[in-house]
Short mmCIF file of C-alpha atoms in Angstrom, two decimals:
data_model
loop_
_atom_site.label_atom_id
_atom_site.label_comp_id
_atom_site.label_asym_id
_atom_site.label_seq_id
_atom_site.Cartn_x
_atom_site.Cartn_y
_atom_site.Cartn_z
CA MET A 1 -118.14 86.00 234.16
CA ASP A 2 -118.16 85.05 237.82
CA VAL A 3 -115.05 84.22 239.80
CA LEU A 4 -115.55 80.47 239.61
CA SER A 5 -115.94 80.39 235.85
CA GLN A 6 -112.93 82.64 235.47
CA LEU A 7 -110.83 80.34 237.60
CA GLN A 8 -112.01 77.28 235.73
CA ARG A 9 -111.21 78.89 232.42
CA GLN A 10 -107.77 79.81 233.76
CA LEU A 11 -107.17 76.25 234.85
CA ALA A 12 -108.24 74.79 231.54
CA ASP A 13 -106.00 77.18 229.65
CA PHE A 14 -103.08 76.51 231.93
CA LEU A 15 -103.44 72.76 231.61
CA ALA A 16 -103.71 73.07 227.85
CA SER A 17 -100.49 75.05 227.70
CA LEU A 18 -98.62 72.57 229.89
CA TYR A 19 -99.78 69.86 227.56
CA ARG A 20 -98.92 71.83 224.44
CA GLU A 21 -95.44 72.64 225.65
CA GLY A 22 -94.77 69.05 226.48
CA PHE A 23 -94.45 69.42 230.22
CA VAL A 24 -97.09 66.79 230.73
CA ASP A 25 -98.62 64.21 228.43
CA ASP A 26 -101.77 62.14 228.25
CA GLN A 27 -100.65 60.03 231.17
CA PHE A 28 -101.03 63.05 233.44
CA THR A 29 -104.54 63.59 232.11
CA GLN A 30 -105.38 59.99 232.95
CA LEU A 31 -104.11 60.49 236.47
CA GLN A 32 -106.29 63.52 236.92
CA LYS A 33 -109.31 61.60 235.72
CA LEU A 34 -108.70 59.08 238.48
CA GLN A 35 -109.08 61.67 241.16
CA ASP A 36 -112.45 61.50 242.85
CA GLU A 37 -114.14 61.98 246.21
CA SER A 38 -112.34 59.00 247.69
CA SER A 39 -108.88 60.25 246.73
CA PRO A 40 -109.05 63.99 246.14
CA ASP A 41 -105.34 64.57 246.60
CA PHE A 42 -104.02 61.61 244.73
CA VAL A 43 -102.34 63.53 241.95
CA MET A 44 -100.70 65.95 244.31
CA GLU A 45 -99.46 63.15 246.56
CA VAL A 46 -98.02 61.05 243.80
CA VAL A 47 -96.43 64.08 242.15
CA SER A 48 -94.79 65.00 245.46
CA LEU A 49 -93.45 61.48 245.73
CA PHE A 50 -92.10 61.78 242.24
CA PHE A 51 -90.25 65.01 242.94
CA GLU A 52 -88.72 63.54 246.09
CA ASP A 53 -87.63 60.51 244.15
CA CYS A 54 -86.26 62.61 241.34
CA GLU A 55 -84.13 64.66 243.72
CA LYS A 56 -82.75 61.54 245.35
CA LEU A 57 -81.87 59.98 242.01
CA VAL A 58 -80.24 63.16 240.72
CA ASN A 59 -78.09 63.40 243.86
CA ASN A 60 -77.03 59.78 243.51
CA MET A 61 -76.19 60.23 239.86
CA ALA A 62 -74.17 63.37 240.58
CA LYS A 63 -72.11 61.47 243.14
CA VAL A 64 -71.41 58.61 240.76
CA LEU A 65 -70.50 60.96 237.93
CA GLU A 66 -68.04 62.79 240.17
CA GLN A 67 -65.95 59.68 240.71
CA GLN A 68 -62.57 59.15 239.10
CA VAL A 69 -63.88 56.08 237.40
CA VAL A 70 -67.52 56.41 236.58
CA ASP A 71 -69.73 53.38 236.98
CA PHE A 72 -71.99 54.02 234.01
CA LYS A 73 -74.09 50.97 234.73
CA GLN A 74 -75.11 52.52 238.00
CA VAL A 75 -75.94 55.81 236.37
CA ASP A 76 -77.94 53.96 233.75
CA SER A 77 -79.92 52.12 236.38
CA HIS A 78 -80.82 55.40 238.09
CA VAL A 79 -81.82 56.91 234.76
CA HIS A 80 -83.98 53.89 234.12
CA GLN A 81 -85.78 54.43 237.41
CA LEU A 82 -86.30 58.08 236.65
CA LYS A 83 -87.57 57.26 233.20
CA GLY A 84 -90.09 54.83 234.66
CA SER A 85 -91.34 57.23 237.30
CA SER A 86 -91.63 60.15 234.96
CA SER A 87 -93.50 57.98 232.46
CA SER A 88 -95.92 56.89 235.14
CA ILE A 89 -96.95 60.37 236.09
CA GLY A 90 -96.77 61.86 232.64
CA ALA A 91 -93.77 64.13 233.16
CA ALA A 92 -93.00 64.10 229.46
CA ARG A 93 -90.03 66.45 229.29
CA ILE A 94 -88.18 64.69 232.06
CA ARG A 95 -88.86 61.37 230.43
CA ASN A 96 -87.47 62.64 227.15
CA VAL A 97 -84.28 63.84 228.81
CA CYS A 98 -83.92 60.36 230.28
CA ILE A 99 -84.02 58.85 226.81
CA ALA A 100 -81.07 60.96 225.72
CA PHE A 101 -79.41 60.38 229.07
CA LYS A 102 -79.52 56.62 228.56
CA THR A 103 -77.75 56.90 225.24
CA PHE A 104 -74.90 58.80 226.87
CA CYS A 105 -74.66 56.18 229.61
CA GLU A 106 -74.40 53.44 227.03
CA ALA A 107 -71.75 55.42 225.20
CA GLN A 108 -69.97 55.97 228.52
CA ASN A 109 -69.90 59.66 227.78
CA ARG A 110 -69.40 61.55 231.04
CA GLU A 111 -69.81 65.01 229.57
CA GLY A 112 -73.01 64.04 227.88
CA CYS A 113 -74.30 62.53 231.12
CA LEU A 114 -73.48 65.63 233.11
CA ARG A 115 -75.28 67.80 230.59
CA CYS A 116 -78.36 65.58 230.83
CA LEU A 117 -78.21 65.71 234.59
CA GLN A 118 -78.27 69.48 234.41
CA GLN A 119 -81.22 69.31 232.08
CA VAL A 120 -83.08 67.00 234.42
CA ASN A 121 -82.55 69.48 237.23
CA HIS A 122 -83.82 72.29 235.09
CA GLU A 123 -86.92 70.39 233.96
CA HIS A 124 -87.58 69.23 237.50
CA ALA A 125 -87.62 72.81 238.78
CA GLN A 126 -89.84 74.01 235.97
CA LEU A 127 -92.34 71.21 236.31
CA LYS A 128 -92.46 71.62 240.05
CA ALA A 129 -93.25 75.32 239.72
CA ASN A 130 -95.85 74.66 237.07
CA LEU A 131 -97.63 71.94 238.97
CA GLN A 132 -97.60 74.03 242.13
CA SER A 133 -99.39 76.76 240.20
CA LEU A 134 -101.80 74.15 238.93
CA PHE A 135 -102.60 72.82 242.38
CA THR A 136 -103.04 76.33 243.72
CA LEU A 137 -105.54 77.08 241.00
CA GLU A 138 -107.37 73.85 241.76
CA ARG A 139 -107.56 74.71 245.44
CA GLN A 140 -108.95 78.12 244.60
CA ILE A 141 -111.60 76.54 242.44
CA VAL A 142 -112.61 74.11 245.16
CA ALA A 143 -112.66 76.97 247.68
CA ALA A 144 -114.94 78.90 245.35
CA GLY A 145 -117.33 75.95 245.41
CA GLY A 146 -116.35 74.35 242.14
CA THR A 147 -115.02 70.94 241.16
CA VAL A 148 -111.76 70.42 239.41
CA PRO A 149 -112.30 69.90 235.68
CA ALA A 150 -110.25 67.35 233.81
CA MET A 151 -108.60 68.36 230.60
CA GLN A 152 -110.35 67.11 227.45
CA MET B 1 -135.74 9.97 247.19
CA LYS B 2 -134.85 8.35 243.94
CA ASP B 3 -131.63 9.57 242.40
CA VAL B 4 -132.18 11.66 239.35
CA PRO B 5 -129.13 12.74 237.39
CA LEU B 6 -129.64 16.44 237.53
CA SER B 7 -127.15 18.02 235.22
CA SER B 8 -124.95 20.83 236.36
CA MET B 9 -124.43 23.53 233.84
CA ASP B 10 -121.32 25.62 233.79
CA GLY B 11 -120.30 24.52 237.20
CA ILE B 12 -123.52 25.16 239.09
CA ASP B 13 -124.54 22.34 241.33
CA GLN B 14 -128.12 21.98 242.39
CA LYS B 15 -127.28 23.01 245.88
CA PRO B 16 -130.07 24.52 247.89
CA SER B 17 -129.30 28.09 248.75
CA ALA B 18 -129.39 27.18 252.42
CA SER B 19 -125.76 26.12 252.10
CA ARG B 20 -124.89 29.44 250.47
CA GLY B 21 -126.89 31.10 253.19
CA SER B 22 -124.69 29.63 255.89
CA ASN B 23 -122.00 32.11 254.92
CA LEU B 24 -124.30 35.06 255.22
CA ARG B 25 -125.86 36.63 258.16
CA GLY B 26 -129.28 35.63 259.43
CA ALA B 27 -130.79 34.44 256.17
CA PRO B 28 -134.27 32.97 256.66
CA GLY B 29 -134.87 29.39 255.57
CA PHE B 30 -135.21 29.65 251.85
CA VAL B 31 -134.19 27.17 249.24
CA LEU B 32 -133.67 28.14 245.65
CA LEU B 33 -133.35 25.40 243.11
CA VAL B 34 -132.07 26.19 239.66
CA ILE B 35 -132.77 23.23 237.45
CA ASP B 36 -132.09 22.52 233.84
CA ALA B 37 -135.47 21.56 232.48
CA GLY B 38 -133.81 19.38 229.90
CA ALA B 39 -131.74 17.43 232.40
CA GLY B 40 -134.06 14.47 232.34
CA PRO B 41 -137.61 13.50 231.59
CA PHE B 42 -139.50 16.55 232.73
CA GLN B 43 -142.18 14.69 234.60
CA GLU B 44 -139.51 12.88 236.53
CA LEU B 45 -137.81 16.13 237.42
CA CYS B 46 -141.07 17.56 238.66
CA ARG B 47 -141.76 14.50 240.71
CA VAL B 48 -138.39 14.71 242.42
CA VAL B 49 -138.84 18.39 243.10
CA ALA B 50 -142.27 17.79 244.55
CA GLU B 51 -140.88 15.15 246.88
CA PHE B 52 -138.08 17.47 247.89
CA ARG B 53 -140.58 20.19 248.69
CA ARG B 54 -142.65 17.84 250.81
CA ASP B 55 -139.59 16.89 252.81
CA LEU B 56 -138.69 20.51 253.43
CA HIS B 57 -141.76 21.13 255.54
CA SER B 58 -141.35 24.63 256.89
CA SER B 59 -138.77 26.13 254.55
CA CYS B 60 -139.75 28.01 251.49
CA CYS B 61 -138.64 26.50 248.26
CA LYS B 62 -138.67 28.01 244.85
CA VAL B 63 -137.62 26.50 241.58
CA VAL B 64 -136.25 28.34 238.61
CA TRP B 65 -136.44 26.13 235.55
CA LEU B 66 -133.90 26.76 232.83
CA ASP B 67 -135.19 25.90 229.41
CA LYS B 68 -133.44 25.87 226.08
CA PRO B 69 -135.07 28.34 223.71
CA THR B 70 -134.57 26.19 220.64
CA SER B 71 -135.86 22.96 222.12
CA ARG B 72 -138.24 23.62 224.92
CA SER B 73 -138.87 21.03 227.57
CA ILE B 74 -141.66 23.10 228.99
CA ASN B 75 -144.24 24.07 226.44
CA LEU B 76 -146.59 26.87 227.24
CA ARG B 77 -150.19 25.99 227.79
CA SER B 78 -149.39 22.30 227.78
CA PHE B 79 -149.41 19.67 230.45
CA GLU B 80 -145.86 20.44 231.54
CA GLN B 81 -146.86 23.82 232.78
CA ASP B 82 -149.50 22.24 234.93
CA LEU B 83 -146.83 20.26 236.68
CA ILE B 84 -145.00 23.36 237.71
CA ASP B 85 -145.80 25.13 240.90
CA PRO B 86 -147.38 28.51 240.07
CA ARG B 87 -144.74 30.24 242.15
CA ASP B 88 -141.93 28.76 240.10
CA ASP B 89 -140.24 30.57 237.27
CA ILE B 90 -139.11 29.57 233.86
CA LEU B 91 -136.04 31.16 232.35
CA LEU B 92 -134.55 30.71 228.96
CA LYS B 93 -130.94 29.71 228.67
CA PRO B 94 -128.22 30.89 228.64
CA PHE B 95 -128.28 31.55 232.34
CA HIS B 96 -126.14 34.60 232.53
CA GLY B 97 -126.13 38.36 232.67
CA SER B 98 -129.41 39.94 233.61
CA ARG B 99 -131.13 36.60 234.04
CA LEU B 100 -128.60 35.47 236.59
CA TYR B 101 -128.85 38.84 238.21
CA GLN B 102 -132.60 38.57 238.55
CA VAL B 103 -132.42 35.09 240.02
CA ILE B 104 -129.86 36.16 242.58
CA GLN B 105 -132.16 38.94 243.58
CA LEU B 106 -134.69 36.32 244.60
CA LEU B 107 -132.45 35.34 247.45
CA PRO B 108 -133.28 36.96 250.77
CA GLU B 109 -129.63 37.87 251.24
CA PHE B 110 -129.86 40.04 248.19
CA GLY B 111 -133.13 41.67 249.03
CA GLY B 112 -135.37 39.09 247.51
CA HIS B 113 -138.74 38.00 248.78
CA GLY B 114 -138.23 34.47 247.70
CA LEU B 115 -141.49 33.37 246.33
CA ILE B 116 -142.23 36.38 244.22
CA SER B 117 -141.97 35.54 240.55
CA ILE B 118 -139.37 37.05 238.32
CA SER B 119 -141.98 37.48 235.66
CA ASP B 120 -145.68 37.04 235.23
CA ARG B 121 -147.01 33.56 235.29
CA GLY B 122 -146.94 32.09 231.85
CA SER B 123 -144.27 34.28 230.33
CA THR B 124 -140.59 33.75 230.36
CA ILE B 125 -137.71 36.15 230.68
CA GLN B 126 -136.61 37.14 227.25
CA ASP B 127 -133.24 38.08 225.92
CA THR B 128 -133.19 41.84 225.69
CA GLY B 129 -130.99 41.62 222.65
CA ALA B 130 -128.47 43.91 224.30
CA LEU B 131 -126.78 41.02 226.02
CA LYS B 132 -123.70 39.52 224.57
CA ASP B 133 -123.14 35.84 224.83
CA PRO B 134 -120.18 35.39 227.12
CA GLY B 135 -119.67 31.95 225.78
CA SER B 136 -117.21 33.04 223.12
CA SER B 137 -115.14 35.21 225.36
CA SER B 138 -115.19 32.88 228.31
CA SER B 139 -114.14 29.94 226.23
CA THR B 140 -110.61 31.16 226.52
CA HIS B 141 -110.92 30.90 230.26
CA PRO B 142 -112.04 27.34 230.80
CA GLN B 143 -110.86 27.29 234.34
CA SER B 144 -111.62 30.79 235.37
CA THR B 145 -115.35 30.85 235.89
CA ARG B 146 -116.31 33.46 238.36
CA LEU B 147 -119.32 35.46 239.35
CA LYS B 148 -118.88 39.09 238.55
CA ILE B 149 -121.15 40.99 240.81
CA PRO B 150 -121.52 44.67 241.54
CA SER B 151 -118.83 45.83 243.90
CA THR B 152 -121.40 46.54 246.63
CA TRP B 153 -121.90 42.82 247.01
CA GLU B 154 -118.29 41.90 247.37
CA ASN B 155 -118.34 41.83 251.14
CA SER B 156 -120.95 39.11 251.16
CA PHE B 157 -118.56 36.87 249.37
CA GLN B 158 -115.72 37.48 251.78
CA GLN B 159 -113.56 39.06 249.17
CA VAL B 160 -110.75 41.26 250.24
CA ASP B 161 -111.97 44.72 249.38
CA SER B 162 -108.71 46.24 248.38
CA GLN B 163 -110.54 49.28 247.06
CA ALA B 164 -110.87 50.33 250.66
CA ASP B 165 -107.14 49.97 251.04
CA GLY B 166 -106.24 51.82 247.91
CA ASN B 167 -108.49 54.75 248.58
CA SER B 168 -107.87 55.24 252.26
CA LYS B 169 -107.26 58.91 252.80
CA ASN B 170 -104.85 58.35 255.63
CA GLU B 171 -102.72 55.86 253.85
CA LYS B 172 -99.15 56.81 253.32
CA TYR B 173 -98.10 55.09 250.17
CA ARG B 174 -94.63 54.32 251.30
CA LYS B 175 -95.94 52.51 254.33
CA ASN B 176 -98.44 50.46 252.44
CA PRO B 177 -98.08 46.99 253.94
CA LEU B 178 -98.91 45.38 250.67
CA LEU B 179 -96.04 47.10 248.95
CA ASP B 180 -93.58 46.21 251.66
CA ASP B 181 -94.68 42.66 252.05
CA PRO B 182 -95.83 40.99 248.88
CA TYR B 183 -96.10 37.65 250.61
CA HIS B 184 -98.49 39.08 253.11
CA SER B 185 -100.59 40.26 250.25
CA HIS B 186 -100.78 36.72 249.05
CA ALA B 187 -102.07 35.49 252.36
CA ARG B 188 -104.99 37.82 251.90
CA SER B 189 -105.83 36.25 248.60
CA LYS B 190 -106.60 32.98 250.32
CA SER B 191 -109.48 34.50 252.19
CA ARG B 192 -110.86 35.71 248.92
CA GLU B 193 -112.28 32.32 247.98
CA PRO B 194 -115.98 32.77 247.50
CA PRO B 195 -118.06 29.88 248.77
CA ALA B 196 -120.49 29.55 245.89
CA GLU B 197 -119.99 28.17 242.44
CA ARG B 198 -119.47 30.82 239.86
CA LEU B 199 -120.49 31.63 236.35
CA PRO B 200 -118.85 33.60 233.58
CA VAL B 201 -120.66 36.91 233.78
CA ARG B 202 -119.47 40.16 232.36
CA SER B 203 -120.40 43.08 234.51
CA SER B 204 -120.86 45.08 231.33
CA GLU B 205 -123.81 42.86 230.44
CA ILE B 206 -125.48 43.44 233.75
CA GLN B 207 -125.02 47.12 233.26
CA GLU B 208 -126.72 47.14 229.90
CA VAL B 209 -129.93 45.75 231.24
CA ARG B 210 -130.05 46.96 234.81
CA GLY B 211 -129.39 50.66 234.80
CA ASN B 212 -129.48 50.88 238.56
CA VAL B 213 -126.15 49.15 239.14
CA SER B 214 -124.40 51.63 241.31
CA LYS B 215 -121.12 53.11 240.14
CA TYR B 216 -120.36 50.91 237.20
CA LYS B 217 -116.68 50.10 237.07
CA SER B 218 -115.21 48.54 234.02
CA LEU B 219 -112.75 46.29 235.85
CA SER B 220 -115.10 45.27 238.64
CA GLY B 221 -114.41 41.86 240.04
CA LEU B 222 -111.15 41.42 238.21
CA LYS B 223 -108.01 40.47 240.11
CA PHE B 224 -104.72 41.91 239.00
CA LEU B 225 -101.13 41.26 239.87
CA VAL B 226 -98.77 44.12 239.15
CA ALA B 227 -95.08 43.30 239.00
CA ASP B 228 -92.95 46.42 238.80
CA ASP B 229 -89.71 47.45 240.47
CA ASN B 230 -90.60 51.14 240.27
CA GLU B 231 -92.48 52.28 243.33
CA ILE B 232 -94.23 55.23 241.76
CA SER B 233 -95.22 53.10 238.85
CA ARG B 234 -96.73 50.54 241.24
CA ILE B 235 -98.63 53.25 243.07
CA VAL B 236 -100.07 54.65 239.87
CA SER B 237 -100.98 51.25 238.45
CA ARG B 238 -102.62 50.16 241.66
CA HIS B 239 -104.60 53.35 241.97
CA PHE B 240 -105.66 53.20 238.39
CA LEU B 241 -106.83 49.62 238.58
CA THR B 242 -108.65 49.93 241.89
CA GLY B 243 -110.23 53.13 240.66
CA HIS B 244 -111.83 51.04 237.97
CA GLY B 245 -113.04 48.46 240.43
CA ALA B 246 -110.34 45.84 240.32
CA THR B 247 -108.60 44.04 243.16
CA VAL B 248 -104.85 44.51 243.01
CA GLU B 249 -101.82 42.83 244.44
CA VAL B 250 -98.34 44.17 243.80
CA CYS B 251 -94.82 42.88 243.88
CA GLU B 252 -91.39 44.16 243.08
CA ASN B 253 -89.75 41.64 240.82
CA GLY B 254 -90.23 38.60 238.68
CA GLU B 255 -89.28 36.19 241.43
CA GLU B 256 -92.03 37.47 243.70
CA ALA B 257 -94.53 37.43 240.87
CA PHE B 258 -93.72 33.84 240.11
CA GLN B 259 -94.00 32.82 243.76
CA LEU B 260 -97.35 34.55 244.14
CA VAL B 261 -98.76 32.78 241.13
CA ARG B 262 -97.25 29.47 242.14
CA MET B 263 -98.73 29.65 245.64
CA GLY B 264 -102.02 30.95 244.33
CA LEU B 265 -102.36 27.95 242.06
CA HIS B 266 -101.03 25.49 244.60
CA ASN B 267 -103.59 26.45 247.20
CA GLN B 268 -106.36 25.43 244.82
CA ARG B 269 -105.75 21.77 245.49
CA GLU B 270 -108.01 21.85 248.51
CA HIS B 271 -111.01 22.58 246.35
CA SER B 272 -112.47 19.80 244.32
CA HIS B 273 -114.08 22.00 241.69
CA SER B 274 -112.41 23.79 238.82
CA ILE B 275 -109.47 25.99 239.44
CA VAL B 276 -109.96 29.57 240.45
CA LEU B 277 -107.16 31.60 238.99
CA PRO B 278 -105.35 33.67 241.58
CA TYR B 279 -105.33 36.53 239.08
CA ASP B 280 -107.31 37.46 236.02
CA TYR B 281 -104.43 39.46 234.58
CA ILE B 282 -100.82 40.02 235.37
CA LEU B 283 -99.18 43.31 234.52
CA MET B 284 -95.54 42.53 234.09
CA ASP B 285 -92.77 45.06 233.85
CA CYS B 286 -90.09 43.74 231.55
CA GLU B 287 -87.07 45.07 233.39
CA MET B 288 -86.84 44.15 237.03
CA PRO B 289 -84.02 43.07 239.33
CA LYS B 290 -83.66 39.47 240.58
CA MET B 291 -85.84 38.10 237.81
CA ASP B 292 -87.10 40.10 234.86
CA GLY B 293 -90.55 40.01 233.36
CA CYS B 294 -89.74 37.66 230.55
CA GLU B 295 -88.09 35.07 232.75
CA ALA B 296 -90.92 35.35 235.25
CA THR B 297 -93.41 34.73 232.46
CA ARG B 298 -91.50 31.67 231.38
CA GLN B 299 -91.56 30.31 234.93
CA ILE B 300 -95.22 31.09 235.33
CA ARG B 301 -96.10 29.33 232.09
CA LYS B 302 -94.19 26.26 233.18
CA GLU B 303 -96.08 26.19 236.46
CA GLU B 304 -99.42 26.75 234.77
CA LYS B 305 -98.94 23.64 232.67
CA PHE B 306 -99.49 21.50 235.75
CA TYR B 307 -102.91 23.00 236.19
CA GLY B 308 -103.83 23.45 232.57
CA VAL B 309 -104.49 27.13 233.06
CA HIS B 310 -103.31 30.31 231.42
CA ILE B 311 -103.30 33.72 233.01
CA PRO B 312 -103.02 36.56 230.51
CA ILE B 313 -99.83 38.49 231.05
CA LEU B 314 -99.69 42.05 229.79
CA ALA B 315 -96.16 43.22 229.36
CA PHE B 316 -94.98 46.77 229.61
CA SER B 317 -91.69 48.49 229.54
CA ALA B 318 -90.38 51.96 230.23
CA ASP B 319 -87.86 51.22 227.56
CA ASN B 320 -89.36 51.47 224.10
CA SER B 321 -86.16 50.65 222.33
CA GLY B 322 -87.98 47.95 220.41
CA ASP B 323 -85.37 45.30 220.97
CA GLU B 324 -87.01 42.13 219.67
CA GLY B 325 -85.54 40.22 222.56
CA LEU B 326 -87.72 42.20 224.93
CA CYS B 327 -91.38 42.13 225.66
CA LYS B 328 -93.92 44.11 223.72
CA PRO B 329 -93.74 47.63 225.11
CA GLU B 330 -96.90 49.27 226.42
CA LYS B 331 -97.81 52.56 227.94
CA LYS B 332 -97.09 52.56 231.62
CA VAL B 333 -100.77 52.60 232.44
CA VAL B 334 -103.02 50.66 230.13
CA GLU B 335 -106.54 51.92 229.47
CA PRO B 336 -109.31 49.80 230.96
CA SER B 337 -110.83 49.52 227.51
CA THR B 338 -107.72 47.65 226.49
CA TYR B 339 -108.36 45.06 229.15
CA LYS B 340 -111.97 44.73 228.20
CA GLU B 341 -111.16 44.43 224.54
CA ALA B 342 -108.29 42.18 225.41
CA SER B 343 -110.47 39.84 227.34
CA GLU B 344 -113.37 39.89 224.93
CA CYS B 345 -111.29 39.23 221.85
CA GLY B 346 -108.88 36.92 223.54
CA VAL B 347 -106.15 39.41 222.71
CA ALA B 348 -104.94 39.22 226.28
CA GLU B 349 -104.20 35.63 225.51
CA GLY B 350 -102.31 36.89 222.52
CA TYR B 351 -100.19 39.16 224.67
CA GLY B 352 -99.26 36.24 226.83
CA GLU B 353 -98.48 34.19 223.78
CA THR B 354 -96.48 36.95 222.19
CA LEU B 355 -94.40 37.07 225.29
CA ASP B 356 -93.87 33.36 225.03
CA LEU B 357 -93.03 33.45 221.36
CA VAL B 358 -90.63 36.33 221.57
CA THR B 359 -88.69 35.29 224.59
CA CYS B 360 -89.11 31.62 225.37
#
C-alpha cells in the first residue's frame, strides 16, 4: 500500500476510534463534511476558537468557585455556554460533563462543581491532543497529494 | 391600444422584460411577454399582441403563451395556431420549475437568443413527470413568493451574496462585522430586494430536470436568521447554512431578532405588491439573555399579525431537559433535509405553531 493510502487508512481508523470512544459525535462529522475548497481550515479554526473559549470559561468558573460565597448562578451560566459550544462542534465528552456540572450547580454543590471542573480540564486536554493528531494526519495526507476523507 | 384585462398569474405582471433589463447591464432591446392564453378571448389577445408588436418597431418581441393542459385555449392544428407568430412558444401550465427556467433562458441577460423557440414549432413543453407541483407546499407561504434561481445568478438580482462573506479565507470570525453589528446586517437586507416579480420555485425541481445546474445546494436562495447567544454556535450555524447555499443573518438575543424581523417587515410598505418575507426561516435559540427565544417568538408573531404573514421558527436548545415550558429541543445544527422536509410538508409551520402552543 502506498504512503497516501496508508495515511488515509490511519486517518479513518483514528476518526472511528475518536467517535467510538465518545470524544466526538455526529456533529463533528457534519462539520468536517462542510469543509471544502472555499474553507479548507474551517474545522481547525472553529475548534481552536472552542478551546480558547473553553479555557476562558474554566478560568472564570474556577475564580467564582474559589469565593467564600459561591454565586452558583454565574457558574451555571458559564456551564451553559460551554455546553452550547461543545454541542456545536461535537465535543461529546465535554458536553456530557457539562450536563452533570449543571446538576451540581442547581444543587449548589461546590465539591461536585469543582470535581466537574477538573473533569472538564482533563477532557479539554485530551480532546486537544487528539484533534491535533487528527489535523497533523490531515495535513500529511494533503501534502502527499490526497484529499481529506470524511468519516462515514 | 384597447385595454384587455390580461390576467396576472401568481404575481407575474405582463411587464415587458425591458423593465427588468434596466437593472442589468447592457441588455439589447428585447421584450418577452408571458401571457395566459386563457386570460380572455384568444383572438382578442392575439390582436392586442400584434398591435403591441407593431408599435415596438425595432425591438424584438417574443410571446410565450401559457395554456392550461386540461382546457386548451390554443388547439393544435386549428385556427388559433395560425394566429400565433411562428417564433412564439406555447407552454403548458403550471409555469414553474424547468418551464420557468427555460423561459428565463430566453432572455439575453441569461444567455438567451431571444427569438429562438424553446421547442419545435407545433409541440409544447411537456411535464417531465419528475417535477413536483409546488402549489401544495407554497400554499403555506401565501406571501412569500420568490424566484429561486441557481446561486450563480444571484448577483444579477442585487442580492447580498453572503456566501462570499462566510467563506472568505481571510475572515477572522471574531471580527465579523455581521456578528458585531446585527443592525448593520439588517441594512444589507434592504438592498436584497430583487426588482422582478417572483414565483414559487423549488430549486430541487430545477435540478431534477436540468442536470447542468452548477453546484446544487439544497438551501439555495433561502434566507435565514440565526438568533443565538453562543458565538461558536453562531459561527457553526452560519457556516453550515451558507455552505448549503443559504443567505444568513445572525443576532445575539431575542430582542435583536424581534427588531430585525420587525424592521424587515416594516420596510415592505414601500412596495405595492405582496410582502417579501425578510427571512424564510428563523433559527431561534431558546435560552438567550435580554429576551429569550420563546418571548421573541411571541413578539414576532404579534408583529406578523399586522402583515398576515408567518415565518417558520425552528427552535433549538442546548438544554434537553425536556421542560414543557421550553421550546422543542433540536440538535444544535439541523440537517438541511430537515428544512426541505419541513418546508415541503409544512412541518416548519408546525414548529412555529408548537412554539406558540407551548409557550404563548
